[in-house]
Amino acid sequence: MDALITQLQRQFRDYTISLYQQGFLDDQFTELKKLQDDGSPDFVAEVLTLFFEDCVKLISNMARALDQTTGNVDYSKVGASVHQLKGSSSSVGAKRVKALCVSFKDYCDTQNFEGCVRCLQQVDIEYKTLKTKLQDLFNLEKQIIQAGGRVPQVDIN
Amino acid sequence: MSLFHVLGFALKIGHLFWMLCCWFVSWFVDNGIEDKSGLLVGSVGDLEKTKMTTMKKKNKMCFWNRISISGLKIPSFSYQFLGSVKFNKAWWRKLVVAWVVLWVLVSIWTFWYFSSQAMEKRKETLTSMCDERARMLQDQFNVSMNHVQAMSILISTFHHGKIPSAIDQRTFSEYTDRTSFERPLTSGVAYAMRVLHSEREEFERQQGWSIRRMDSLEQNPVHKDEYDPEALEPSPVQEEYAPVIFAQDTVSHVVSLDMLSGKEDRENVLRARRSGKGVLTAPFPLLKTNRLGVILTFAVYKRDLPSNATPKERIEATNGYLGGVFDIESLVENLLQQLASKQTILVNVYDTTNHSQPISMYGSDVSADGLERVSLLNFGDPFRKHEMRCRFKQKPPWPVLSMVTSFGILVIALLVAHIIHATVSRITKVEEDCHKMEQLKKKAEAADVAKSQFLATVSHEIRTPMNGVLGMLHMLMDTELDVTQQDYVRTAQASGKALVSLINEVLDQAKIESGKLELEDVRFDLRGILDDVLSLFSGKSQQKGVELAVYISDRVPEMLIGDPGRFRQILTNLMGNSIKFTEKGHIFVTVHLVEELFESIDGETASSPESTLSGLPVADRKRSWENFKAFSSSGHRSFEQSPPDINLIVAVEDTGIGIPLEAQSRIFTPFMQVGPSISRTHGGTGIGLSISKCLVGLMKGEIGFSSTPKVGSTFTFTAVFSNGMQQTERKNDPQNNNQPIFSEFRGMKAVVVDHRPARAKVSWYHFQRLGIRVEVVPRVEQALHYMKIGTCTVNMILIEQEIWNREADVFIKKLQKEPLVLSPKLILLANSVESSIPDAYCTGRDPPIVIVKPLRASMLAATLQRGLGIGNREPPQQKGPPALILRNLLLGRKILIVDDNNVNLRVAAGALKKYGADVVCAESGIKAISLLKPPHEFDACFMDIQMPEMDGFEATKRIRDMEEEINKRIKNGEAVIVENGNKASWHLPVLAMTADVIQATHEECLKCGMDGYVSKPFEAEQLYREVSRFFDSSSDTES
């Protein structure tokens, strides 16, 4: 049993570190995790759920705005959504999504349609990837807890 | 607009000049005319002429007046024109050309006018003179003629009327000679009798001579002297003869000549007897004299004939002929001589009977100069016509007046044109320059914007990692550290903070330059500031082995009100310079009250090198403030300030390389360094001193320096602060109030062994700050002696390293010989860390504590605590880490968070909840406003700036507006005092949440009434800093 927990814990640690190293997450996520305590046990999950809901909503908004068939594109609308997404992603520490949003914003400002569409696709892919990865992480966490272990504090540095 | 003023001014001057010229010219013209006319009047004496000239004068006056009036009008017109119309360059050029052309024409016309006037006058003069001469000549001629006629009657009466004749040749000649004054124009008179051929013989016999002919004479004119009447041929046979029987003596040679034989005479004679009037010959050369002459002939009749007698009757009645010789040349000459101004004109008299061939009777043929006056002469012979032609001898004088006048006008016109041209081109140039300058200004402004952006960016970039460093240091302080480590960390942190503030100060330089800098008014601890600054430089000074010391006079209050940051900035600049240029010796900062300085100034003698801190000579500090206005203006004794003001004088003295004399004058100029090599060897931008000067100026002080190359410099500045101490506070417990942490040292006693009073004073100052009473002795022996006889125990002996190195052995020996009852702690005051402690002493006894200068209160305290083993070793963390303090601050506080981003909202709420705050969320500015109506139920509000519909700035503004309204009502007593309304006014702390933390945003926040800003995502340190600002104070007021 202890071995399983140790193994799960190591797995969790490695996975978390890999997420940081691959640039999916940054320090803000650590901060976020610090905010979770006995008072609000599901704080991180809650915030992330909000974030992903936001993502779905915003991306569909942007996709609508960037729809080629309608002809003229409302870049300000896209820009507002991108800004929102950027804020959200930086709050949760979704580093890659945030970086994409930065370049997306630039394309938006220069009204580069091609760039916008490409970025939108990438953001879509990226947030879904992140979602999967984080789900895996949560699953690991759950397993650890179920096994009666403690979720380890991961020191990134 | 000022351009037009310049133009107007130029025109005004031009106008003045123009008027002056007009006045001058008119004066000149009038006077000139008057002179000229005066001359004329003098010569002719005609009243009418004077009248004429005065009239002309009037005309001219009018003319000039008109010109000057028009001159008056031109500028006033141009003022209006320039004021209203944006002028055109080409248009102006045309105007100038037209102006010049116009005035050239005017001047030509003036020239013509004046010269024609002069011509006219000349002509008039000539006419009058000529007429006058002609009339005189005619009159005199007529007089002569009348007389000749009278003589003919005389002849007829006394010669022919009496038989025998009453007249013979002698009588005739005598008579004619005696009456010649009556005939001024005749040179001689002769009488010829009519003798018919039939009577010839008798006649010849009667007279005794034969009639001779004259024509041969005419053909061969002979010379006067050779003239021989006897040689003449006798007259050939003729029908009748006219031999001269009587003749005046002057013409006696003509006696016996037959007048009818001469061609001219014959014609004359015939004509005379036919007409019965005086008849003139054409001018011909006279006999004998050979001069031009005219002969006047009258016929003498036998009886008195009626006036209508026919020529035939007349011929028949003819008895003889009387002839008068007119020597025209000499006569006219005589006549002219009688008249004035004969020199000025030439007179010619012509016989113009034959029009095509006028015969000159008088005058030389000088080529005419064009101006000629012809006056007709009537000599009473209708057959003969004569005229007089007069010319001026001299050519007409140059028309100087008209030339001068027209030239003057031209010059004035050209001058005016030049003025206009110069003005216009000047305006054009100025406009071009202005345009250029505007462009440059735009460029400069753009550059300025770029610069401030650059500064903002760079300082932000530097601040970010610095925040990391500071944060880490802060965290390090939270860990278990011993006292030394804590001091190091504190120093590192202070230095880091100073660095950040220095970066801010770079930003402030721009503000200083634009004059936007304002000083704060906050309470601060001057000694603390100096400790901080000292610690900033302690590393460097220790490294260099330079002694760094601070001395603050007792009379300087503990707390002052002013701008500590700026004060610190000045000090940092000055000390930075000092430490940069000082390799050995000391840097000594002293702070006194200005009044104190005056009191000591008189007693203080010239400081000898030994009395300085390190024993090296220094520049005379008095010279650094001798130029201060406040000191010199009314004598330093009368220097007075209102009591709450504290006048500090701060001197930074060093023993560095000094400032070269030639560079001393420009030391406060921005970016000015002593030489290009300085920045290479010592670095720096050269901006520090100029900032300091500005800041000192803002503190109502002055800055000055004195420097001796190779000896050192002393910078002195004054600054005015207000006293931050309550009077009561100071009296009650000055030590405890300000230095509570050092209370454990109170009552202790120390002996400082130092032979340099200045240095001892510094040591004394610092230990005394800790509450330790200090006794200063110059030598070790005295210290020991003092301890022996001392009534109270001495806790420590402070020995300067210098003395220690010299006298350690003596000291140790003495101590070993006579051990003290209670051995005091031995403390060495060292300049650098490397200073070694003699091994001899270390053996057996506990080693002396080494305090590395510069002395600072906190460092001293820490070292003493450790060395004496007193005080609390446990970290003084009664406050706890920031997270804990935050929790204390925020626990139970009701906070509103406004953000349109759900995720951000959730995270922020989570963060604040973690610190125990009661969080309410709002998704938009509008909702926030509806929640934030006073009376507020929230303690604070965190507001996102960038939100759709209503951004954070706008929302805050509205909230502030609402508060204002309520506050006003509360003030007026209208508003209901609500349940928790022990507040006099409402002000909800609103903090902005923003991702970008550049200065501009911060300022914008403050402008909108926000109280501060925190960066997203939250950082505990920053959050604490911002939140503590108002929560602390509010809890203070509540408690």
mmCIF file of C-alpha atoms in Angstrom, chain B residues 155-444:
data_model
loop_
_atom_site.group_PDB
_atom_site.id
_atom_site.type_symbol
_atom_site.label_atom_id
_atom_site.label_comp_id
_atom_site.label_asym_id
_atom_site.label_seq_id
_atom_site.Cartn_x
_atom_site.Cartn_y
_atom_site.Cartn_z
ATOM 1 C CA ILE B 155 20.398 175.302 -89.576
ATOM 2 C CA SER B 156 17.393 176.186 -91.626
ATOM 3 C CA THR B 157 16.717 179.175 -89.436
ATOM 4 C CA PHE B 158 20.167 180.571 -88.992
ATOM 5 C CA HIS B 159 21.961 179.432 -92.090
ATOM 6 C CA HIS B 160 19.378 179.586 -94.761
ATOM 7 C CA GLY B 161 16.973 181.962 -93.117
ATOM 8 C CA LYS B 162 19.578 184.694 -92.629
ATOM 9 C CA ILE B 163 21.562 186.300 -95.287
ATOM 10 C CA PRO B 164 24.344 186.381 -94.750
ATOM 11 C CA SER B 165 24.397 183.206 -92.831
ATOM 12 C CA ALA B 166 24.728 183.450 -89.121
ATOM 13 C CA ILE B 167 26.582 180.177 -88.993
ATOM 14 C CA ASP B 168 29.941 179.318 -90.300
ATOM 15 C CA GLN B 169 31.975 176.221 -89.775
ATOM 16 C CA ARG B 170 33.556 177.508 -86.555
ATOM 17 C CA THR B 171 30.246 178.464 -85.001
ATOM 18 C CA PHE B 172 28.743 175.165 -85.972
ATOM 19 C CA SER B 173 31.497 173.048 -84.560
ATOM 20 C CA GLU B 174 31.632 175.045 -81.345
ATOM 21 C CA TYR B 175 27.911 174.861 -80.957
ATOM 22 C CA THR B 176 27.690 171.175 -81.660
ATOM 23 C CA ASP B 177 30.548 170.401 -79.317
ATOM 24 C CA ARG B 178 28.963 172.332 -76.528
ATOM 25 C CA THR B 179 25.604 170.642 -77.063
ATOM 26 C CA SER B 180 26.966 167.126 -77.575
ATOM 27 C CA PHE B 181 25.715 166.103 -74.084
ATOM 28 C CA GLU B 182 22.257 166.462 -75.533
ATOM 29 C CA ARG B 183 23.012 163.784 -78.071
ATOM 30 C CA PRO B 184 24.661 161.117 -76.046
ATOM 31 C CA LEU B 185 24.518 158.652 -78.857
ATOM 32 C CA THR B 186 25.989 160.699 -81.619
ATOM 33 C CA SER B 187 29.678 160.907 -82.141
ATOM 34 C CA GLY B 188 29.390 163.707 -84.537
ATOM 35 C CA VAL B 189 27.046 165.947 -86.539
ATOM 36 C CA ALA B 190 27.572 167.390 -90.017
ATOM 37 C CA TYR B 191 25.612 169.488 -92.383
ATOM 38 C CA ALA B 192 25.640 169.037 -96.123
ATOM 39 C CA MET B 193 24.114 171.555 -98.469
ATOM 40 C CA ARG B 194 22.172 170.733 -101.521
ATOM 41 C CA VAL B 195 24.057 172.106 -104.430
ATOM 42 C CA LEU B 196 22.796 171.764 -107.960
ATOM 43 C CA HIS B 197 25.317 171.391 -110.722
ATOM 44 C CA SER B 198 24.471 174.792 -111.954
ATOM 45 C CA GLU B 199 25.399 176.289 -108.663
ATOM 46 C CA ARG B 200 28.584 174.217 -108.247
ATOM 47 C CA GLU B 201 31.056 176.704 -109.509
ATOM 48 C CA GLU B 202 29.733 179.495 -107.496
ATOM 49 C CA PHE B 203 29.559 177.336 -104.489
ATOM 50 C CA GLU B 204 33.074 176.065 -104.874
ATOM 51 C CA ARG B 205 34.296 179.583 -105.280
ATOM 52 C CA GLN B 206 32.330 180.754 -102.309
ATOM 53 C CA GLN B 207 33.678 178.018 -100.079
ATOM 54 C CA GLY B 208 37.123 177.996 -101.390
ATOM 55 C CA TRP B 209 37.281 174.247 -101.978
ATOM 56 C CA SER B 210 35.952 171.935 -104.603
ATOM 57 C CA ILE B 211 33.406 169.193 -104.001
ATOM 58 C CA ARG B 212 35.032 165.899 -103.717
ATOM 59 C CA ARG B 213 33.700 162.473 -104.188
ATOM 60 C CA MET B 214 33.415 159.871 -101.502
ATOM 61 C CA ASP B 215 32.957 156.546 -103.244
ATOM 62 C CA SER B 216 36.664 156.132 -103.948
ATOM 63 C CA LEU B 217 37.147 156.340 -100.250
ATOM 64 C CA GLU B 218 34.626 153.707 -99.683
ATOM 65 C CA GLN B 219 36.329 151.459 -102.113
ATOM 66 C CA ASN B 220 39.742 151.930 -100.595
ATOM 67 C CA PRO B 221 39.207 152.604 -97.028
ATOM 68 C CA VAL B 222 42.249 154.250 -95.629
ATOM 69 C CA HIS B 223 43.700 154.320 -92.235
ATOM 70 C CA LYS B 224 42.859 157.088 -89.971
ATOM 71 C CA ASP B 225 46.290 158.524 -89.808
ATOM 72 C CA GLU B 226 46.830 158.388 -93.497
ATOM 73 C CA TYR B 227 43.667 160.112 -94.218
ATOM 74 C CA ASP B 228 44.289 163.102 -96.375
ATOM 75 C CA PRO B 229 41.306 165.085 -97.609
ATOM 76 C CA GLU B 230 43.351 166.832 -100.200
ATOM 77 C CA ALA B 231 44.199 163.587 -101.918
ATOM 78 C CA LEU B 232 40.569 162.878 -102.691
ATOM 79 C CA GLU B 233 39.401 163.297 -106.174
ATOM 80 C CA PRO B 234 37.066 166.063 -106.943
ATOM 81 C CA SER B 235 33.583 164.929 -107.549
ATOM 82 C CA PRO B 236 32.668 164.171 -111.117
ATOM 83 C CA VAL B 237 29.924 166.060 -112.735
ATOM 84 C CA GLN B 238 26.542 165.253 -111.232
ATOM 85 C CA GLU B 239 23.079 166.563 -111.382
ATOM 86 C CA GLU B 240 23.310 167.785 -107.881
ATOM 87 C CA TYR B 241 25.723 167.549 -105.000
ATOM 88 C CA ALA B 242 25.503 167.462 -101.287
ATOM 89 C CA PRO B 243 28.843 168.671 -100.024
ATOM 90 C CA VAL B 244 29.326 168.898 -96.305
ATOM 91 C CA ILE B 245 29.868 172.424 -95.238
ATOM 92 C CA PHE B 246 29.644 172.236 -91.470
ATOM 93 C CA ALA B 247 30.865 169.446 -89.338
ATOM 94 C CA GLN B 248 31.510 168.887 -85.697
ATOM 95 C CA ASP B 249 35.163 168.665 -84.859
ATOM 96 C CA THR B 250 34.967 164.938 -84.330
ATOM 97 C CA VAL B 251 33.945 164.504 -87.972
ATOM 98 C CA SER B 252 35.599 167.541 -89.512
ATOM 99 C CA HIS B 253 37.232 165.309 -92.088
ATOM 100 C CA VAL B 254 33.993 164.980 -93.974
ATOM 101 C CA VAL B 255 33.809 168.670 -94.870
ATOM 102 C CA SER B 256 33.662 169.140 -98.632
ATOM 103 C CA LEU B 257 32.770 165.547 -99.272
ATOM 104 C CA ASP B 258 29.808 164.983 -101.483
ATOM 105 C CA MET B 259 27.342 162.946 -99.535
ATOM 106 C CA LEU B 260 25.576 161.882 -102.608
ATOM 107 C CA SER B 261 28.689 160.175 -103.867
ATOM 108 C CA GLY B 262 28.654 157.704 -100.961
ATOM 109 C CA LYS B 263 26.358 154.802 -101.630
ATOM 110 C CA GLU B 264 24.787 154.578 -98.206
ATOM 111 C CA ASP B 265 24.745 158.307 -97.741
ATOM 112 C CA ARG B 266 23.178 158.957 -101.025
ATOM 113 C CA GLU B 267 20.344 156.558 -100.374
ATOM 114 C CA ASN B 268 19.907 158.066 -97.013
ATOM 115 C CA VAL B 269 19.887 161.559 -98.200
ATOM 116 C CA LEU B 270 17.389 160.821 -100.870
ATOM 117 C CA ARG B 271 15.152 158.976 -98.502
ATOM 118 C CA ALA B 272 15.405 161.699 -95.890
ATOM 119 C CA ARG B 273 14.408 164.524 -98.133
ATOM 120 C CA ARG B 274 11.620 162.492 -99.573
ATOM 121 C CA SER B 275 10.120 161.533 -96.238
ATOM 122 C CA GLY B 276 10.971 164.557 -94.228
ATOM 123 C CA LYS B 277 11.820 162.419 -91.259
ATOM 124 C CA GLY B 278 14.930 161.139 -89.690
ATOM 125 C CA VAL B 279 16.371 158.328 -91.680
ATOM 126 C CA LEU B 280 18.991 155.805 -90.698
ATOM 127 C CA THR B 281 21.551 154.093 -92.759
ATOM 128 C CA ALA B 282 22.391 150.509 -92.452
ATOM 129 C CA PRO B 283 25.368 150.092 -90.182
ATOM 130 C CA PHE B 284 28.579 150.515 -92.059
ATOM 131 C CA PRO B 285 32.181 151.152 -91.201
ATOM 132 C CA LEU B 286 32.663 154.800 -90.688
ATOM 133 C CA LEU B 287 35.188 156.842 -92.516
ATOM 134 C CA LYS B 288 38.435 157.355 -90.758
ATOM 135 C CA THR B 289 37.483 155.488 -87.538
ATOM 136 C CA ASN B 290 36.401 152.508 -89.473
ATOM 137 C CA ARG B 291 34.050 151.602 -86.712
ATOM 138 C CA LEU B 292 30.534 150.475 -87.284
ATOM 139 C CA GLY B 293 28.224 153.319 -87.300
ATOM 140 C CA VAL B 294 24.855 154.484 -88.386
ATOM 141 C CA ILE B 295 24.151 157.802 -89.906
ATOM 142 C CA LEU B 296 20.967 159.620 -89.123
ATOM 143 C CA THR B 297 19.959 162.066 -91.742
ATOM 144 C CA PHE B 298 17.452 164.836 -91.593
ATOM 145 C CA ALA B 299 16.536 166.956 -94.493
ATOM 146 C CA VAL B 300 16.568 170.708 -94.044
ATOM 147 C CA TYR B 301 13.844 172.391 -96.024
ATOM 148 C CA LYS B 302 13.645 175.910 -97.267
ATOM 149 C CA ARG B 303 10.315 176.507 -95.784
ATOM 150 C CA ASP B 304 8.046 174.875 -93.312
ATOM 151 C CA LEU B 305 6.311 172.130 -95.169
ATOM 152 C CA PRO B 306 2.951 170.712 -94.242
ATOM 153 C CA SER B 307 2.964 167.198 -92.896
ATOM 154 C CA ASN B 308 1.129 165.916 -95.926
ATOM 155 C CA ALA B 309 3.543 167.363 -98.464
ATOM 156 C CA THR B 310 4.363 165.127 -101.359
ATOM 157 C CA PRO B 311 7.857 163.826 -101.820
ATOM 158 C CA LYS B 312 8.294 165.982 -104.855
ATOM 159 C CA GLU B 313 7.459 169.102 -102.973
ATOM 160 C CA ARG B 314 9.822 168.013 -100.338
ATOM 161 C CA ILE B 315 12.654 167.382 -102.751
ATOM 162 C CA GLU B 316 12.206 170.736 -104.203
ATOM 163 C CA ALA B 317 12.082 172.420 -100.891
ATOM 164 C CA THR B 318 15.222 170.712 -99.711
ATOM 165 C CA ASN B 319 18.006 173.008 -98.719
ATOM 166 C CA GLY B 320 20.445 170.601 -97.220
ATOM 167 C CA TYR B 321 20.901 167.586 -95.045
ATOM 168 C CA LEU B 322 21.919 167.290 -91.479
ATOM 169 C CA GLY B 323 23.591 163.992 -90.572
ATOM 170 C CA GLY B 324 24.370 162.588 -87.155
ATOM 171 C CA VAL B 325 26.859 159.806 -86.810
ATOM 172 C CA PHE B 326 25.953 157.244 -84.300
ATOM 173 C CA ASP B 327 28.854 155.147 -83.196
ATOM 174 C CA ILE B 328 26.647 152.322 -82.093
ATOM 175 C CA GLU B 329 29.347 150.170 -80.606
ATOM 176 C CA SER B 330 30.775 152.662 -78.191
ATOM 177 C CA LEU B 331 27.426 154.159 -77.536
ATOM 178 C CA VAL B 332 25.796 150.926 -76.529
ATOM 179 C CA GLU B 333 28.847 150.156 -74.480
ATOM 180 C CA ASN B 334 28.506 153.451 -72.642
ATOM 181 C CA LEU B 335 24.865 152.861 -72.125
ATOM 182 C CA LEU B 336 25.322 149.384 -70.745
ATOM 183 C CA GLN B 337 27.999 150.539 -68.415
ATOM 184 C CA GLN B 338 25.500 152.745 -66.717
ATOM 185 C CA LEU B 339 23.327 149.747 -65.838
ATOM 186 C CA ALA B 340 23.823 147.310 -63.055
ATOM 187 C CA SER B 341 24.552 143.665 -63.616
ATOM 188 C CA LYS B 342 26.013 144.331 -67.016
ATOM 189 C CA GLN B 343 28.324 141.429 -66.355
ATOM 190 C CA THR B 344 25.542 138.880 -66.287
ATOM 191 C CA ILE B 345 24.166 139.383 -69.744
ATOM 192 C CA LEU B 346 25.448 139.669 -73.281
ATOM 193 C CA VAL B 347 23.737 142.172 -75.534
ATOM 194 C CA ASN B 348 23.709 142.092 -79.317
ATOM 195 C CA VAL B 349 22.081 144.715 -81.477
ATOM 196 C CA TYR B 350 21.154 143.863 -85.035
ATOM 197 C CA ASP B 351 19.817 145.723 -88.019
ATOM 198 C CA THR B 352 17.174 143.440 -89.337
ATOM 199 C CA THR B 353 15.938 145.476 -92.246
ATOM 200 C CA ASN B 354 16.962 142.614 -94.374
ATOM 201 C CA HIS B 355 15.541 139.709 -92.420
ATOM 202 C CA SER B 356 17.611 137.058 -94.030
ATOM 203 C CA GLN B 357 20.819 138.893 -93.333
ATOM 204 C CA PRO B 358 20.745 140.743 -90.083
ATOM 205 C CA ILE B 359 23.655 143.069 -89.701
ATOM 206 C CA SER B 360 25.312 143.007 -86.349
ATOM 207 C CA MET B 361 25.648 146.452 -84.946
ATOM 208 C CA TYR B 362 26.962 145.589 -81.533
ATOM 209 C CA GLY B 363 28.159 142.611 -79.641
ATOM 210 C CA SER B 364 30.235 139.621 -80.409
ATOM 211 C CA ASP B 365 28.879 136.534 -81.953
ATOM 212 C CA VAL B 366 29.033 134.100 -79.085
ATOM 213 C CA SER B 367 27.284 130.865 -79.671
ATOM 214 C CA ALA B 368 23.890 131.029 -78.149
ATOM 215 C CA ASP B 369 23.046 128.785 -75.207
ATOM 216 C CA GLY B 370 19.474 128.589 -76.192
ATOM 217 C CA LEU B 371 17.985 131.122 -73.889
ATOM 218 C CA GLU B 372 17.755 134.407 -75.782
ATOM 219 C CA ARG B 373 15.530 137.402 -75.473
ATOM 220 C CA VAL B 374 14.789 139.544 -78.513
ATOM 221 C CA SER B 375 13.528 143.072 -77.896
ATOM 222 C CA LEU B 376 12.532 145.270 -80.811
ATOM 223 C CA LEU B 377 14.118 148.703 -81.036
ATOM 224 C CA ASN B 378 12.313 151.553 -82.682
ATOM 225 C CA PHE B 379 14.660 154.309 -83.726
ATOM 226 C CA GLY B 380 11.997 156.295 -85.475
ATOM 227 C CA ASP B 381 12.837 155.153 -88.934
ATOM 228 C CA PRO B 382 10.062 152.942 -90.178
ATOM 229 C CA PHE B 383 12.225 151.679 -93.007
ATOM 230 C CA ARG B 384 14.906 150.388 -90.733
ATOM 231 C CA LYS B 385 14.234 147.668 -88.231
ATOM 232 C CA HIS B 386 16.471 146.999 -85.285
ATOM 233 C CA GLU B 387 16.422 144.545 -82.510
ATOM 234 C CA MET B 388 18.315 143.742 -79.385
ATOM 235 C CA ARG B 389 19.187 140.199 -78.443
ATOM 236 C CA CYS B 390 20.153 139.417 -74.882
ATOM 237 C CA ARG B 391 21.741 136.290 -73.493
ATOM 238 C CA PHE B 392 23.171 135.349 -70.203
ATOM 239 C CA LYS B 393 26.907 135.377 -70.106
ATOM 240 C CA GLN B 394 27.112 132.339 -67.865
ATOM 241 C CA LYS B 395 25.536 129.037 -68.528
ATOM 242 C CA PRO B 396 22.628 128.363 -66.216
ATOM 243 C CA PRO B 397 23.889 127.122 -62.849
ATOM 244 C CA TRP B 398 23.403 123.499 -61.946
ATOM 245 C CA PRO B 399 19.910 122.972 -60.593
ATOM 246 C CA VAL B 400 21.303 122.009 -57.210
ATOM 247 C CA LEU B 401 18.104 122.584 -55.317
ATOM 248 C CA SER B 402 15.948 120.423 -57.508
ATOM 249 C CA MET B 403 18.600 117.779 -57.689
ATOM 250 C CA VAL B 404 18.970 117.694 -53.930
ATOM 251 C CA THR B 405 15.242 117.659 -53.387
ATOM 252 C CA SER B 406 14.505 114.910 -55.836
ATOM 253 C CA PHE B 407 17.487 112.946 -54.706
ATOM 254 C CA GLY B 408 16.356 113.367 -51.124
ATOM 255 C CA ILE B 409 12.907 112.105 -51.969
ATOM 256 C CA LEU B 410 14.386 109.200 -53.816
ATOM 257 C CA VAL B 411 16.659 108.329 -50.939
ATOM 258 C CA ILE B 412 13.818 108.497 -48.464
ATOM 259 C CA ALA B 413 11.618 106.393 -50.686
ATOM 260 C CA LEU B 414 14.370 103.854 -51.122
ATOM 261 C CA LEU B 415 14.981 103.836 -47.411
ATOM 262 C CA VAL B 416 11.343 103.223 -46.711
ATOM 263 C CA ALA B 417 11.323 100.545 -49.364
ATOM 264 C CA HIS B 418 14.363 99.042 -47.782
ATOM 265 C CA ILE B 419 12.728 99.107 -44.378
ATOM 266 C CA ILE B 420 9.645 97.422 -45.765
ATOM 267 C CA HIS B 421 11.728 94.930 -47.644
ATOM 268 C CA ALA B 422 13.912 94.208 -44.665
ATOM 269 C CA THR B 423 10.867 93.864 -42.454
ATOM 270 C CA VAL B 424 9.119 91.562 -44.860
ATOM 271 C CA SER B 425 12.151 89.401 -45.369
ATOM 272 C CA ARG B 426 12.719 89.408 -41.635
ATOM 273 C CA ILE B 427 9.163 88.289 -41.071
ATOM 274 C CA THR B 428 9.563 85.617 -43.673
ATOM 275 C CA LYS B 429 12.739 84.466 -42.041
ATOM 276 C CA VAL B 430 11.194 84.517 -38.605
ATOM 277 C CA GLU B 431 8.212 82.615 -39.899
ATOM 278 C CA GLU B 432 10.451 80.053 -41.479
ATOM 279 C CA ASP B 433 12.447 79.800 -38.291
ATOM 280 C CA CYS B 434 9.251 79.508 -36.314
ATOM 281 C CA HIS B 435 8.070 76.777 -38.604
ATOM 282 C CA LYS B 436 11.363 74.997 -38.302
ATOM 283 C CA MET B 437 11.284 75.394 -34.570
ATOM 284 C CA GLU B 438 7.807 74.019 -34.406
ATOM 285 C CA GLN B 439 8.936 70.997 -36.316
ATOM 286 C CA LEU B 440 11.928 70.629 -34.068
ATOM 287 C CA LYS B 441 9.699 71.078 -31.081
ATOM 288 C CA LYS B 442 7.436 68.332 -32.332
ATOM 289 C CA LYS B 443 10.449 66.130 -32.829
ATOM 290 C CA ALA B 444 11.746 67.000 -29.409
#
